[in-house]
mmCIF file of C-alpha atoms in Angstrom:
data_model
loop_
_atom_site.group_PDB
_atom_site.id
_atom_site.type_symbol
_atom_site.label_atom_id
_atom_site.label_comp_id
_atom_site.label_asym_id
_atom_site.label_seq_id
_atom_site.Cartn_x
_atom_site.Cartn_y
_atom_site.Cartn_z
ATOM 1 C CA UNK A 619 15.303 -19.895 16.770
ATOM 2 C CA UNK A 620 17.423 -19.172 13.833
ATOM 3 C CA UNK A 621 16.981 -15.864 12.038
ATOM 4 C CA UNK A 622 18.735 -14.766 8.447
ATOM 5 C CA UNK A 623 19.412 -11.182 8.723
ATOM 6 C CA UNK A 624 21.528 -8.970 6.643
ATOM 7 C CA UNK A 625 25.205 -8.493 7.042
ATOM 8 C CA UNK A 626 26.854 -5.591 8.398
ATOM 9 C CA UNK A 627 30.582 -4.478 8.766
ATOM 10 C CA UNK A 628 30.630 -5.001 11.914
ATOM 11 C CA UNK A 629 30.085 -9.118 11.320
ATOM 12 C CA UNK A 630 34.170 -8.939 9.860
ATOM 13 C CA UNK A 631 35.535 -10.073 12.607
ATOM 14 C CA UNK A 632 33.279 -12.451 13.603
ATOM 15 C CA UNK A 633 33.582 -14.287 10.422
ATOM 16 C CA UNK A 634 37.009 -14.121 9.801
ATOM 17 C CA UNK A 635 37.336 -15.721 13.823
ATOM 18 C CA UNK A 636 34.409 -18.299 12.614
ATOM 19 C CA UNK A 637 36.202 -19.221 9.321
ATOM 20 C CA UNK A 638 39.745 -20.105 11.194
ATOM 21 C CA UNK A 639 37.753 -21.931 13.863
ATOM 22 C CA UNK A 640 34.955 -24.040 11.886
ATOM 23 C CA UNK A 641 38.076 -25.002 9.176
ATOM 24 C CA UNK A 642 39.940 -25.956 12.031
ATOM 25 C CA UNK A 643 38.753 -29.622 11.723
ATOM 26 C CA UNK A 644 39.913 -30.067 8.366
ATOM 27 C CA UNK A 645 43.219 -27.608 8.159
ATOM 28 C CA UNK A 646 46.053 -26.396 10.403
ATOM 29 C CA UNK A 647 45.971 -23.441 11.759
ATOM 30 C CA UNK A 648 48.159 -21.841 9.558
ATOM 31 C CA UNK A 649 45.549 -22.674 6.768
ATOM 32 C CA UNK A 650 42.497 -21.868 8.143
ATOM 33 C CA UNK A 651 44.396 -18.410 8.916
ATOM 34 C CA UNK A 652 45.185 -18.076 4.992
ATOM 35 C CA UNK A 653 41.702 -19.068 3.794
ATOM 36 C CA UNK A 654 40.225 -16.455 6.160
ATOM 37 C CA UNK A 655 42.344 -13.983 3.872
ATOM 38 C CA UNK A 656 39.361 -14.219 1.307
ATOM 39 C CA UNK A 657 37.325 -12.687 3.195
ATOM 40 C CA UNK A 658 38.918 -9.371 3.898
ATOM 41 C CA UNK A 659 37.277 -6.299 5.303
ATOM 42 C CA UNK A 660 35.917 -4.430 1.870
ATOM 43 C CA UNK A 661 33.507 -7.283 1.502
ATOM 44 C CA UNK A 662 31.673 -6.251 4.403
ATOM 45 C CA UNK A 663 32.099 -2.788 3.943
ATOM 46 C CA UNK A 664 30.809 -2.676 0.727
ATOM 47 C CA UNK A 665 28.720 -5.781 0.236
ATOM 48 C CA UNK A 666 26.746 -6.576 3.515
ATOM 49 C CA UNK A 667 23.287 -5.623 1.766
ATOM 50 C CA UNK A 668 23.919 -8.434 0.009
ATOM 51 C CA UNK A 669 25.576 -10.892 2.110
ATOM 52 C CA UNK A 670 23.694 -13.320 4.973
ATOM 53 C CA UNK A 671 24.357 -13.862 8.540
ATOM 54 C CA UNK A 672 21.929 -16.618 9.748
ATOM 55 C CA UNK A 673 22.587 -16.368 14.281
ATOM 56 C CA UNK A 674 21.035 -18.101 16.712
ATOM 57 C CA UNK A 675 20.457 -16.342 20.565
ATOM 58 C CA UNK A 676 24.162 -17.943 20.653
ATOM 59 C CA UNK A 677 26.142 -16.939 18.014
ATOM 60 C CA UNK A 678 26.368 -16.817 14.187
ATOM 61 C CA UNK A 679 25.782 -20.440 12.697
ATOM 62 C CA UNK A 680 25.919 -19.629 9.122
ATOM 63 C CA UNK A 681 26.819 -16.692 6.390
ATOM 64 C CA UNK A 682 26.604 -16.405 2.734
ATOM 65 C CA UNK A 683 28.995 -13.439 1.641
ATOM 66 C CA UNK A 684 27.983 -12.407 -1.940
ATOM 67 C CA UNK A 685 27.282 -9.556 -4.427
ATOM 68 C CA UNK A 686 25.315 -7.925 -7.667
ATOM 69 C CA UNK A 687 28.461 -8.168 -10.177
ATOM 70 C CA UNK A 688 28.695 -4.111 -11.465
ATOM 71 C CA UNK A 689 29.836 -5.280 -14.658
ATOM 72 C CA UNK A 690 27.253 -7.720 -15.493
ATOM 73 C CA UNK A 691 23.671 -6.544 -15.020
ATOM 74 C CA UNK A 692 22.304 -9.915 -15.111
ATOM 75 C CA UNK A 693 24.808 -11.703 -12.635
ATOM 76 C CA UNK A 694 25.034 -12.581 -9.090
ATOM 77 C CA UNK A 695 27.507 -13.983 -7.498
ATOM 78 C CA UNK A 696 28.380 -15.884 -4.072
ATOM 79 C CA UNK A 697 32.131 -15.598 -2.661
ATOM 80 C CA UNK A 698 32.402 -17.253 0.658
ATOM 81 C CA UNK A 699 29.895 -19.397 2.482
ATOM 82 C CA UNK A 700 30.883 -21.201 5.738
ATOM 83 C CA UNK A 701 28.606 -23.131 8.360
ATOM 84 C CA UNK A 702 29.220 -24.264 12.109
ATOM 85 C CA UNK A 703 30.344 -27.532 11.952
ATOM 86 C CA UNK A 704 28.140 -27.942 14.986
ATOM 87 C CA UNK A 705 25.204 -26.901 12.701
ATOM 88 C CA UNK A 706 25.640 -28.859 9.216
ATOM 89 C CA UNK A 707 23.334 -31.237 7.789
ATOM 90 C CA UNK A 708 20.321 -29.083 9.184
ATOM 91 C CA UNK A 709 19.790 -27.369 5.608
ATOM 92 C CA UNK A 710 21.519 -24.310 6.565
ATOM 93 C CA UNK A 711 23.469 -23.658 3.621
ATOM 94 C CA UNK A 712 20.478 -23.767 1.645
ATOM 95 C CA UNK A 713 18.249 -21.355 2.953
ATOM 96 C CA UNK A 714 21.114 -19.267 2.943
ATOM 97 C CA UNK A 715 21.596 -20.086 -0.744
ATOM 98 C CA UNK A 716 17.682 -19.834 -1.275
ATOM 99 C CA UNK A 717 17.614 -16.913 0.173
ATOM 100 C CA UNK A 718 19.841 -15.087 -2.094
ATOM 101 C CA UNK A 719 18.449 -16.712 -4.939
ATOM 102 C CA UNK A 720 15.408 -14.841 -4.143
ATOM 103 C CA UNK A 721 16.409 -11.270 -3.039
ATOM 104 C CA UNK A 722 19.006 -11.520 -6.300
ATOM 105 C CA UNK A 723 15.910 -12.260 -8.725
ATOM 106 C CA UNK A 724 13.533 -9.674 -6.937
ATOM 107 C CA UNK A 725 16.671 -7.300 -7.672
ATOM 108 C CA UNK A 726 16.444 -8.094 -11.428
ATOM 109 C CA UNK A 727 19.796 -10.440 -11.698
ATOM 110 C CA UNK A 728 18.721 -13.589 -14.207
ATOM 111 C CA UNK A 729 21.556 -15.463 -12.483
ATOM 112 C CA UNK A 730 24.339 -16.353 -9.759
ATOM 113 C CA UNK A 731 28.064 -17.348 -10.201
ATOM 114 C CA UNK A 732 30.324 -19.186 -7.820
ATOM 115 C CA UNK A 733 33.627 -21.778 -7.447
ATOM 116 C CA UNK A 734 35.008 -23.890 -5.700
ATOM 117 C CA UNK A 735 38.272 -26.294 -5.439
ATOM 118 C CA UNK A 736 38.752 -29.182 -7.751
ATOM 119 C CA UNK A 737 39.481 -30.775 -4.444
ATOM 120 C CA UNK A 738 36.025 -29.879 -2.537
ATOM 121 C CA UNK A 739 33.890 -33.146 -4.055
ATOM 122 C CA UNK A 740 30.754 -31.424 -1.205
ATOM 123 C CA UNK A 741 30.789 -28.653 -2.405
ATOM 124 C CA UNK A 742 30.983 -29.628 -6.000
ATOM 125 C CA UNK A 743 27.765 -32.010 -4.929
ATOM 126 C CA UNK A 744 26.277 -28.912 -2.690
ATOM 127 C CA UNK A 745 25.720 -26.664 -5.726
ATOM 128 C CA UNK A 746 25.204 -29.057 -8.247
ATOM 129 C CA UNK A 747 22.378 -30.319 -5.745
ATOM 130 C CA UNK A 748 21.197 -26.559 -5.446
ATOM 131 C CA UNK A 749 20.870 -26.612 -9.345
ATOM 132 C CA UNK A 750 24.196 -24.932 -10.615
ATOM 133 C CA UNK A 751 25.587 -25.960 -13.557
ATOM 134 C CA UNK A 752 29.371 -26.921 -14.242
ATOM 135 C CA UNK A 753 30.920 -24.675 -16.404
ATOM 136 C CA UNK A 754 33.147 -26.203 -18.957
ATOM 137 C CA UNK A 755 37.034 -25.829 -18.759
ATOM 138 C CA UNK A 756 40.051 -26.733 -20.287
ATOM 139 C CA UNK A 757 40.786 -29.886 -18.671
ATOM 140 C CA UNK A 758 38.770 -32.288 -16.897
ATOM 141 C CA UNK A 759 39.610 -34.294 -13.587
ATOM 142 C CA UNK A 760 38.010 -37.421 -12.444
ATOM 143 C CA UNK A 761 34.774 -36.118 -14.702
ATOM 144 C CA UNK A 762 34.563 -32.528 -13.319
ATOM 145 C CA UNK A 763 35.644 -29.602 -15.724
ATOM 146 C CA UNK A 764 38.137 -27.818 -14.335
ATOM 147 C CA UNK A 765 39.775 -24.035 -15.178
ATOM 148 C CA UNK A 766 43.371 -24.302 -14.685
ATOM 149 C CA UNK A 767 45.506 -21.773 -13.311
ATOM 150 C CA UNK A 768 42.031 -19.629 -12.606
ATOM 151 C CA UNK A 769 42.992 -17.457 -9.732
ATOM 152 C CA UNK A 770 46.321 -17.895 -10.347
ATOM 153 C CA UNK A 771 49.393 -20.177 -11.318
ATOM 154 C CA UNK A 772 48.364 -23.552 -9.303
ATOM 155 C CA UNK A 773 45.025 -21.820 -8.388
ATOM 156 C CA UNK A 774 42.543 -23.995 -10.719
ATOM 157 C CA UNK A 775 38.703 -23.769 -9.929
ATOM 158 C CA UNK A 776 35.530 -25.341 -11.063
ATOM 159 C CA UNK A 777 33.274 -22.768 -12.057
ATOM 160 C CA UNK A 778 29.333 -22.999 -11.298
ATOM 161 C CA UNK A 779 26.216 -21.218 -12.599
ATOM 162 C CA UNK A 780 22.479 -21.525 -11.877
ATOM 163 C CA UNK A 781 19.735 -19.437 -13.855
ATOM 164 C CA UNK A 782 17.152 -17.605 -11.776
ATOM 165 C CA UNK A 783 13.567 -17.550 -13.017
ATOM 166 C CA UNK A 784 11.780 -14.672 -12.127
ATOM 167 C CA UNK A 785 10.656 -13.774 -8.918
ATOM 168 C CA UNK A 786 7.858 -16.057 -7.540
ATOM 169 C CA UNK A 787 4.540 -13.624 -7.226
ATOM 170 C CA UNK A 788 3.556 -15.743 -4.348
ATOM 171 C CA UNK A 789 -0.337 -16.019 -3.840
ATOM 172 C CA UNK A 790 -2.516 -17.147 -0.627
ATOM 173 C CA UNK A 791 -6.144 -17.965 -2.142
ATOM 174 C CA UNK A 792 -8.677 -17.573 -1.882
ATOM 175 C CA UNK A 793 -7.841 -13.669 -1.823
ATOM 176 C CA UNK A 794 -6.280 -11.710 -5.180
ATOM 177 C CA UNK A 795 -3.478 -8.796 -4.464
ATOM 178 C CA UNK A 796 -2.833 -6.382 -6.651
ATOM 179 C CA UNK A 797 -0.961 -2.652 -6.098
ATOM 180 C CA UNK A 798 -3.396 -0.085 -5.320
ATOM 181 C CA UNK A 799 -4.812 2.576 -7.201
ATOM 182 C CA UNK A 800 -5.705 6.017 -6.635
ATOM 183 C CA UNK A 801 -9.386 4.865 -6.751
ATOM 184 C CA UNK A 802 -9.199 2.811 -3.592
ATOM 185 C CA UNK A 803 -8.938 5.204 -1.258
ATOM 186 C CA UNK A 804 -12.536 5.728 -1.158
ATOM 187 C CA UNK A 805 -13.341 2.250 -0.554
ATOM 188 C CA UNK A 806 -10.520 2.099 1.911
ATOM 189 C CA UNK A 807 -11.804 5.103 3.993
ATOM 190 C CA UNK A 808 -15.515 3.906 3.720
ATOM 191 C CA UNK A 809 -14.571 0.396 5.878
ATOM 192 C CA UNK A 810 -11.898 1.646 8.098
ATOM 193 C CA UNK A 811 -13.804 2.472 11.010
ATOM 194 C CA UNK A 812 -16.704 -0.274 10.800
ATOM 195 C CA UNK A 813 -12.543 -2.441 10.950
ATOM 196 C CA UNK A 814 -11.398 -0.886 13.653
ATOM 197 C CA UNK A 815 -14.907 -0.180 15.495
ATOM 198 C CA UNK A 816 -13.763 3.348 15.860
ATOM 199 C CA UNK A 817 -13.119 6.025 14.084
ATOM 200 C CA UNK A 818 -9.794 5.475 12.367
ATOM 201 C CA UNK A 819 -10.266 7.186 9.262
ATOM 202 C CA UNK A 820 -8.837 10.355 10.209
ATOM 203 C CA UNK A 821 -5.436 8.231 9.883
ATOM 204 C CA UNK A 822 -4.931 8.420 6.706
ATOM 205 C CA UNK A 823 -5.494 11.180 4.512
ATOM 206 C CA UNK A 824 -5.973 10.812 0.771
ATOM 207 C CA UNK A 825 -2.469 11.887 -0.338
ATOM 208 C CA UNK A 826 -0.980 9.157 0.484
ATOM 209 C CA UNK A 827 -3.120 6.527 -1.650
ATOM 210 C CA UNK A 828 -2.284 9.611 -4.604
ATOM 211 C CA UNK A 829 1.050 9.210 -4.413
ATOM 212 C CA UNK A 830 2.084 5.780 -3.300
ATOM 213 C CA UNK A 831 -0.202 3.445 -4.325
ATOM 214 C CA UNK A 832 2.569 1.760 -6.207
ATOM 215 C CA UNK A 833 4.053 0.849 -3.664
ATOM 216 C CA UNK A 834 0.675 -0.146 -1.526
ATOM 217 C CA UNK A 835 -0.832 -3.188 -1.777
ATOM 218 C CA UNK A 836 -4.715 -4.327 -2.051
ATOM 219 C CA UNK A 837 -5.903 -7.662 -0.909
ATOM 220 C CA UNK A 838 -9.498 -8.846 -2.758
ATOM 221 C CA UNK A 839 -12.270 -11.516 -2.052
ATOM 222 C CA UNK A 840 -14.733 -11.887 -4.723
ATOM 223 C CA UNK A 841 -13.671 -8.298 -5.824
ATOM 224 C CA UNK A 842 -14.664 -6.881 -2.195
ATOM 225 C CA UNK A 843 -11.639 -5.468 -0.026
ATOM 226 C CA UNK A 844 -10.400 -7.912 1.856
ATOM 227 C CA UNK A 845 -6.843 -6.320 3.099
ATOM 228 C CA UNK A 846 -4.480 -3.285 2.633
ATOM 229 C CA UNK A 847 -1.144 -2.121 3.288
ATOM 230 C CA UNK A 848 -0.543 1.684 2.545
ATOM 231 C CA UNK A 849 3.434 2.234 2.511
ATOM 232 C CA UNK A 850 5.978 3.775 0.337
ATOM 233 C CA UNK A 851 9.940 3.746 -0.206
ATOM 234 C CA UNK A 852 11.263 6.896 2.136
ATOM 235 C CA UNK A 853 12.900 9.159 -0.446
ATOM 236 C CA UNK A 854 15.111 10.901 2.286
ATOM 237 C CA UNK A 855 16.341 7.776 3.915
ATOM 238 C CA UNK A 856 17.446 5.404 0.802
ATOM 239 C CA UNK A 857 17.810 2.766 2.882
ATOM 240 C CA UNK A 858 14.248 2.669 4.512
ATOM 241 C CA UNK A 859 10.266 1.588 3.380
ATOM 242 C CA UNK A 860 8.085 2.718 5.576
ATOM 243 C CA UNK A 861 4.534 1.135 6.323
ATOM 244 C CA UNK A 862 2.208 3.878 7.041
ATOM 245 C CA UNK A 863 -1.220 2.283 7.057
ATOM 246 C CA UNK A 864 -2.403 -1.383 7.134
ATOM 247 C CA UNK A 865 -5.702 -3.384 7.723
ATOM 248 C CA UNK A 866 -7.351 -6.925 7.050
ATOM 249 C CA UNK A 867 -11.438 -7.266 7.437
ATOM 250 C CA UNK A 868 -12.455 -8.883 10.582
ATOM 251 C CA UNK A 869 -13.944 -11.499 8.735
ATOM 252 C CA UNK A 870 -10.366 -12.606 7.514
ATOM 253 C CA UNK A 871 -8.248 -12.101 10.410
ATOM 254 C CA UNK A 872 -6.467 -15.224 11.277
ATOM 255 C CA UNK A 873 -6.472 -16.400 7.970
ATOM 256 C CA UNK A 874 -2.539 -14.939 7.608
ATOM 257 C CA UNK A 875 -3.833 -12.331 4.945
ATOM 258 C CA UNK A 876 -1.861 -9.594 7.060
ATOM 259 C CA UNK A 877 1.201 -11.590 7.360
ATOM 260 C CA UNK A 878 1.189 -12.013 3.485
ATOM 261 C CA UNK A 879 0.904 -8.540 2.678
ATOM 262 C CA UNK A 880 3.681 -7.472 4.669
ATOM 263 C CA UNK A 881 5.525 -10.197 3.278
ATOM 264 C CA UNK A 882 4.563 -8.908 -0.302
ATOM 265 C CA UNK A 883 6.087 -5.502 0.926
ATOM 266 C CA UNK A 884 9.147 -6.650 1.761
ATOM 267 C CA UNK A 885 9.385 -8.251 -1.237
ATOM 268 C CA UNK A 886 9.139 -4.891 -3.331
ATOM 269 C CA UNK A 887 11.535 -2.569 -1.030
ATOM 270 C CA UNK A 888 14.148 -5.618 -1.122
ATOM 271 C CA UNK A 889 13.826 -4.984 -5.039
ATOM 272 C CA UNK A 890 14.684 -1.499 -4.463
ATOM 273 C CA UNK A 891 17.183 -2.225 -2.758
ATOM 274 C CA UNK A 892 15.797 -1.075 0.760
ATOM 275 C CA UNK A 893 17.702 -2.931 3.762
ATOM 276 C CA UNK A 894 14.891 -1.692 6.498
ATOM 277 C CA UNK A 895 11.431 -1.180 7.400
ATOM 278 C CA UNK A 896 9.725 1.063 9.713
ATOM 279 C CA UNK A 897 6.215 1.496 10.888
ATOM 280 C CA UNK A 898 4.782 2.865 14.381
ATOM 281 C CA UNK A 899 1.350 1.914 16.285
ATOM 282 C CA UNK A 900 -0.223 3.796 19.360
ATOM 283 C CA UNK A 901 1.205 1.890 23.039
ATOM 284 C CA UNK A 902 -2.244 0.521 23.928
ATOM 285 C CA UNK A 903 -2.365 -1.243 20.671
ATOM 286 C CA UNK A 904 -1.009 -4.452 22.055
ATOM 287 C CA UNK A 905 -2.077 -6.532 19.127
ATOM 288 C CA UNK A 906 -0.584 -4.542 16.455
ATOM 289 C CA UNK A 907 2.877 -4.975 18.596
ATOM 290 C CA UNK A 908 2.258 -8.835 19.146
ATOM 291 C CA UNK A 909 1.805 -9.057 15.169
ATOM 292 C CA UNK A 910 5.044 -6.501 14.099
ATOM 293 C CA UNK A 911 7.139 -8.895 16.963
ATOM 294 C CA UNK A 912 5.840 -11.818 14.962
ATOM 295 C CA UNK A 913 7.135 -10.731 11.954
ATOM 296 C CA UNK A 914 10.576 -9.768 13.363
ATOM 297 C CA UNK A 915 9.949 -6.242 13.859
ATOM 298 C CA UNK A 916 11.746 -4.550 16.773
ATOM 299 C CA UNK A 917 10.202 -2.407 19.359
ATOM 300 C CA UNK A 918 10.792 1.001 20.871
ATOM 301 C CA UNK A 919 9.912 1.793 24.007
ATOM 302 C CA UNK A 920 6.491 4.406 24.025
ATOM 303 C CA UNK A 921 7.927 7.601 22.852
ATOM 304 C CA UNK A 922 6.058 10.485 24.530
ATOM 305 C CA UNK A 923 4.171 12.918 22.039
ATOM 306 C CA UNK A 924 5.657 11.416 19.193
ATOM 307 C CA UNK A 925 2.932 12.661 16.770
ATOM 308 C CA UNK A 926 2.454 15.768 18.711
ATOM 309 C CA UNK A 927 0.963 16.393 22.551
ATOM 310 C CA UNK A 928 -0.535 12.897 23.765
ATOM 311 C CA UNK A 929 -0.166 10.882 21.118
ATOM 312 C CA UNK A 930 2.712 8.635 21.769
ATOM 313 C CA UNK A 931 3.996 5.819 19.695
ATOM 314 C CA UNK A 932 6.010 2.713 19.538
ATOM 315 C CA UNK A 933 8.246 2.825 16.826
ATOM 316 C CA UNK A 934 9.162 -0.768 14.954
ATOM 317 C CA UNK A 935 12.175 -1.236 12.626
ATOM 318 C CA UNK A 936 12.945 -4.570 10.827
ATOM 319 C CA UNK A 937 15.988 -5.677 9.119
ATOM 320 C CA UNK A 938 15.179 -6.973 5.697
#
């Protein structure tokens, strides 16, 4: 299976070896060498949040290295995109590209940036195919504006840009979701343990429905709680949500209505700019670990007395 993750620093050398090896078919190796030279090591260093690695159990198959422009509040913009040649025509290059389309509107940016070579007639079809515009230039060449001299003397480029509507508020009907409110933890607390069929109440404590019920989600049928995900944005880790609390009715399991809301969550931290999120469950709950695997979460081991004497965990982290 093929998973889009994240970049990290770490991915540098990776790339740069899959750029000079996937170019190989087209260049020598002396240039597939210098086009790996735009991709140096600060990219990754400072913009993996917002770059893509999609791997396989193999090996890395696809990335999409791009930014939020500092200068420009409203731009995003993609640098350096390569795919296995093994792997083209299978629509990787556009999830990666949809994919950044969506985390860069849920971040606020209105729209992305990129070019290419006069030369590269697929790519120039790629983006216009994924909805970017062609900028205008000061010359044109067989049609296609081009920017002479643009990164250079003998450096022209043709210059794209695609608007971004605003972040899809995705629905799964027949249910309504809405953020929480202070208000619902006393519906919350009166269902719990009829839910569960034992008493999980005692789980969650009223101050967290007080204090992050922005950031918690309620799911609704025919205005009667349907679903719920209690979590908030960790304030000490910047880098980390945290779901604390989470339930669907038994009459709507199955239905995906807890797959959505987490979804919906990772929606929010990715627009605050969170790169991970945590949650734990108790070791004999082995459908709350079947459901956090499902959704790509990672496992710990049980962790003995994590919550105080007897009550171990499993601790799950995903990678948004």
């Amino acid at each position: 299976m093929q998973d889009v993750r994240r970049a990290r620093t770490t991915d540098h050398t990776t790339l740069v070896e899959c750029v000079q090896r996937w170019w190989g078919d087209s260049r020598t190796p002396e240039q597939s060498r210098e086009l790996s030279l735009l991709l140096p090591r600060l990219f990754l260093q400072h913009f993996a949040d917002t770059s893509l690695v999609l791997e396989d159990e193999q090996a890395i198959r696809a990335f999409l290295v791009g930014f939020y422009s500092a200068d420009h509040a409203e731009e995003a913009y993609i640098h350096f995109v390569g795919v296995d040649p093994e792997s083209r025509k299978q629509g990787l290059a556009r999830r990666l590209y949809t994919t950044f389309f969506e985390r860069a509107a849920a971040a606020g940016r209105t729209e992305v940036r990129a070019i290419t070579s006069p030369q590269n007639t697929g790519s120039i079809a790629f983006h216009q195919a994924m909805g970017f515009e062609l900028e205008a230039g000061d010359r044109e060449v067989d049609g296609i504006p081009v920017h002479s001299d643009y990164d250079g003397p003998g450096q022209d480029r043709v210059a794209f840009r695609r608007k971004l509507g605003a972040p899809e508020i995705r629905t799964l009907a027949p249910f309504t979701t809405r953020a929480a409110t202070p208000q619902d933890f006393d519906t919350i607390v009166s269902v719990v343990d009829d839910w569960w069929g034992r008493a999980a109440s005692r789980d969650l404590t009223r101050v967290f429905v007080n204090h992050f019920y922005e950031t918690s989600l309620i799911a609704e049928r025919d205005g009667e709680l349907a679903g719920f995900v209690i979590g908030f944005l960790s304030p000490s880790n910047p880098q980390e949500a945290y779901i604390h609390f989470t339930g669907v009715a038994p009459a709507w399991r199955r239905t995906g209505l807890g797959s959505f809301l987490y979804e919906r969550f990772f929606t929010m931290a990715r627009a605050h700019n969170r790169t991970v999120v945590k949650a734990i469950t108790s070791p004999q709950n082995a459908r709350s670990i079947a459901f956090h695997r499902a959704l790509g979460f990672i496992p710990s081991d049980p962790i003995t007395d994590y919550d105080g004497p007897a009550l171990d965990r499993v601790t799950f982290r995903r990678e948004l």
